[in-house]
Amino acid sequence: MTTAKLPVSLRRTADEDGQGASFRSGATRIGKWMFTPPSMGWGGTRNAKLGHEDLEIDLRYSFTIFEDFLRTMSVIQVEFGRRMENTAAAATTVGECSGSSSRV
């Protein structure tokens, strides 16, 4: 069996499950990068951005597409994890019932 080591994980700073929820409610870590959603506050509007160390990318025109991408990747990540758990459980069950003789 092959075990996948995924280098990137979508981790939100807010307490959200990642399935279909809005990415506008809090910043999301994507590996070394941080996606900060747009905000409208007293001081005006702040554009969405993607940042790492001193580099910031303004997502003024593309943040909705990027949010859709993050939502889709999050759903894929959750589904992949669920299927890996099911595969591991099935492999254990098959190994236990594979005709190996037990000595009693």
Tab-separated table of C-alpha atoms in Angstrom:
chain	number	residue	atom	x	y	z
A	1	MET	CA	0.000	0.000	0.000
A	2	THR	CA	1.235	3.472	-0.858
A	3	THR	CA	0.988	6.268	1.661
A	4	ALA	CA	0.673	9.756	0.231
A	5	LYS	CA	2.540	12.559	1.926
A	6	LEU	CA	0.782	15.765	0.972
A	7	PRO	CA	3.014	18.817	1.435
A	8	VAL	CA	0.193	21.341	1.460
A	9	SER	CA	-2.673	21.460	3.860
A	10	LEU	CA	-5.495	23.955	3.880
A	11	ARG	CA	-5.721	25.063	7.484
A	12	ARG	CA	-8.026	27.858	8.472
A	13	THR	CA	-7.325	30.089	11.370
A	14	ALA	CA	-11.055	30.183	12.134
A	15	ASP	CA	-12.854	27.090	13.458
A	16	GLU	CA	-14.428	25.811	10.250
A	17	ASP	CA	-14.695	22.348	8.740
A	18	GLY	CA	-13.687	23.207	5.179
A	19	GLN	CA	-16.692	21.755	3.366
A	20	GLY	CA	-18.442	24.485	1.441
A	21	ALA	CA	-18.024	27.175	4.096
A	22	SER	CA	-17.004	30.653	3.043
A	23	PHE	CA	-13.305	31.447	3.008
A	24	ARG	CA	-14.184	35.096	3.633
A	25	SER	CA	-14.623	34.615	7.365
A	26	GLY	CA	-10.952	34.060	8.210
A	27	ALA	CA	-7.425	33.700	6.924
A	28	THR	CA	-6.402	30.337	5.493
A	29	ARG	CA	-2.895	28.876	5.541
A	30	ILE	CA	-1.853	27.114	2.339
A	31	GLY	CA	1.517	25.569	3.026
A	32	LYS	CA	3.834	28.535	3.627
A	33	TRP	CA	1.353	31.025	2.175
A	34	MET	CA	-1.528	32.795	3.900
A	35	PHE	CA	-4.731	33.763	2.082
A	36	THR	CA	-6.388	36.773	3.680
A	37	PRO	CA	-9.934	37.423	2.454
A	38	PRO	CA	-11.196	40.921	1.670
A	39	SER	CA	-12.705	42.952	4.461
A	40	MET	CA	-14.870	45.995	4.696
A	41	GLY	CA	-14.244	47.918	7.863
A	42	TRP	CA	-14.431	51.403	9.217
A	43	GLY	CA	-11.254	52.385	7.444
A	44	GLY	CA	-12.502	51.326	4.019
A	45	THR	CA	-12.092	48.153	2.027
A	46	ARG	CA	-9.041	45.897	2.172
A	47	ASN	CA	-8.451	43.691	-0.862
A	48	ALA	CA	-7.916	39.962	-0.579
A	49	LYS	CA	-4.267	38.975	-0.644
A	50	LEU	CA	-1.957	36.008	-0.711
A	51	GLY	CA	1.166	36.495	1.365
A	52	HIS	CA	4.408	34.779	2.322
A	53	GLU	CA	7.148	36.495	4.332
A	54	ASP	CA	7.601	39.930	2.679
A	55	LEU	CA	5.765	39.056	-0.531
A	56	GLU	CA	2.093	39.989	-0.911
A	57	ILE	CA	-0.020	39.344	-3.971
A	58	ASP	CA	-3.125	41.489	-4.362
A	59	LEU	CA	-6.100	39.337	-5.389
A	60	ARG	CA	-8.447	42.260	-6.023
A	61	TYR	CA	-9.722	40.852	-9.309
A	62	SER	CA	-9.278	37.129	-8.781
A	63	PHE	CA	-10.148	36.425	-5.137
A	64	THR	CA	-13.541	34.850	-5.950
A	65	ILE	CA	-11.851	32.388	-8.314
A	66	PHE	CA	-9.186	31.698	-5.687
A	67	GLU	CA	-11.886	31.115	-3.026
A	68	ASP	CA	-13.589	28.623	-5.348
A	69	PHE	CA	-10.237	26.893	-5.835
A	70	LEU	CA	-9.643	26.720	-2.056
A	71	ARG	CA	-13.150	25.386	-1.447
A	72	THR	CA	-12.687	22.685	-4.099
A	73	MET	CA	-9.248	21.696	-2.780
A	74	SER	CA	-10.625	21.526	0.755
A	75	VAL	CA	-13.433	19.201	-0.322
A	76	ILE	CA	-10.918	17.017	-2.210
A	77	GLN	CA	-8.641	16.911	0.844
A	78	VAL	CA	-11.497	15.879	3.162
A	79	GLU	CA	-12.721	13.238	0.701
A	80	PHE	CA	-9.192	11.896	0.170
A	81	GLY	CA	-8.723	11.573	3.937
A	82	ARG	CA	-12.063	9.797	4.289
A	83	ARG	CA	-11.220	7.346	1.509
A	84	MET	CA	-7.752	6.678	2.932
A	85	GLU	CA	-9.332	5.831	6.307
A	86	ASN	CA	-11.798	3.474	4.610
A	87	THR	CA	-8.986	1.856	2.603
A	88	ALA	CA	-6.875	1.358	5.725
A	89	ALA	CA	-9.839	-0.134	7.602
A	90	ALA	CA	-10.640	-2.457	4.672
A	91	ALA	CA	-7.000	-3.570	4.413
A	92	THR	CA	-6.962	-4.422	8.119
A	93	THR	CA	-10.174	-6.410	7.796
A	94	VAL	CA	-8.897	-8.304	4.742
A	95	GLY	CA	-5.612	-9.056	6.538
A	96	GLU	CA	-7.489	-10.466	9.518
A	97	CYS	CA	-9.711	-12.670	7.341
A	98	SER	CA	-7.280	-13.668	4.600
A	99	GLY	CA	-7.199	-17.314	5.469
A	100	SER	CA	-4.186	-17.134	7.684
A	101	SER	CA	-4.377	-19.905	10.187
A	102	SER	CA	-4.507	-19.026	13.832
A	103	ARG	CA	-3.260	-21.357	16.471
A	104	VAL	CA	-5.516	-21.785	19.450
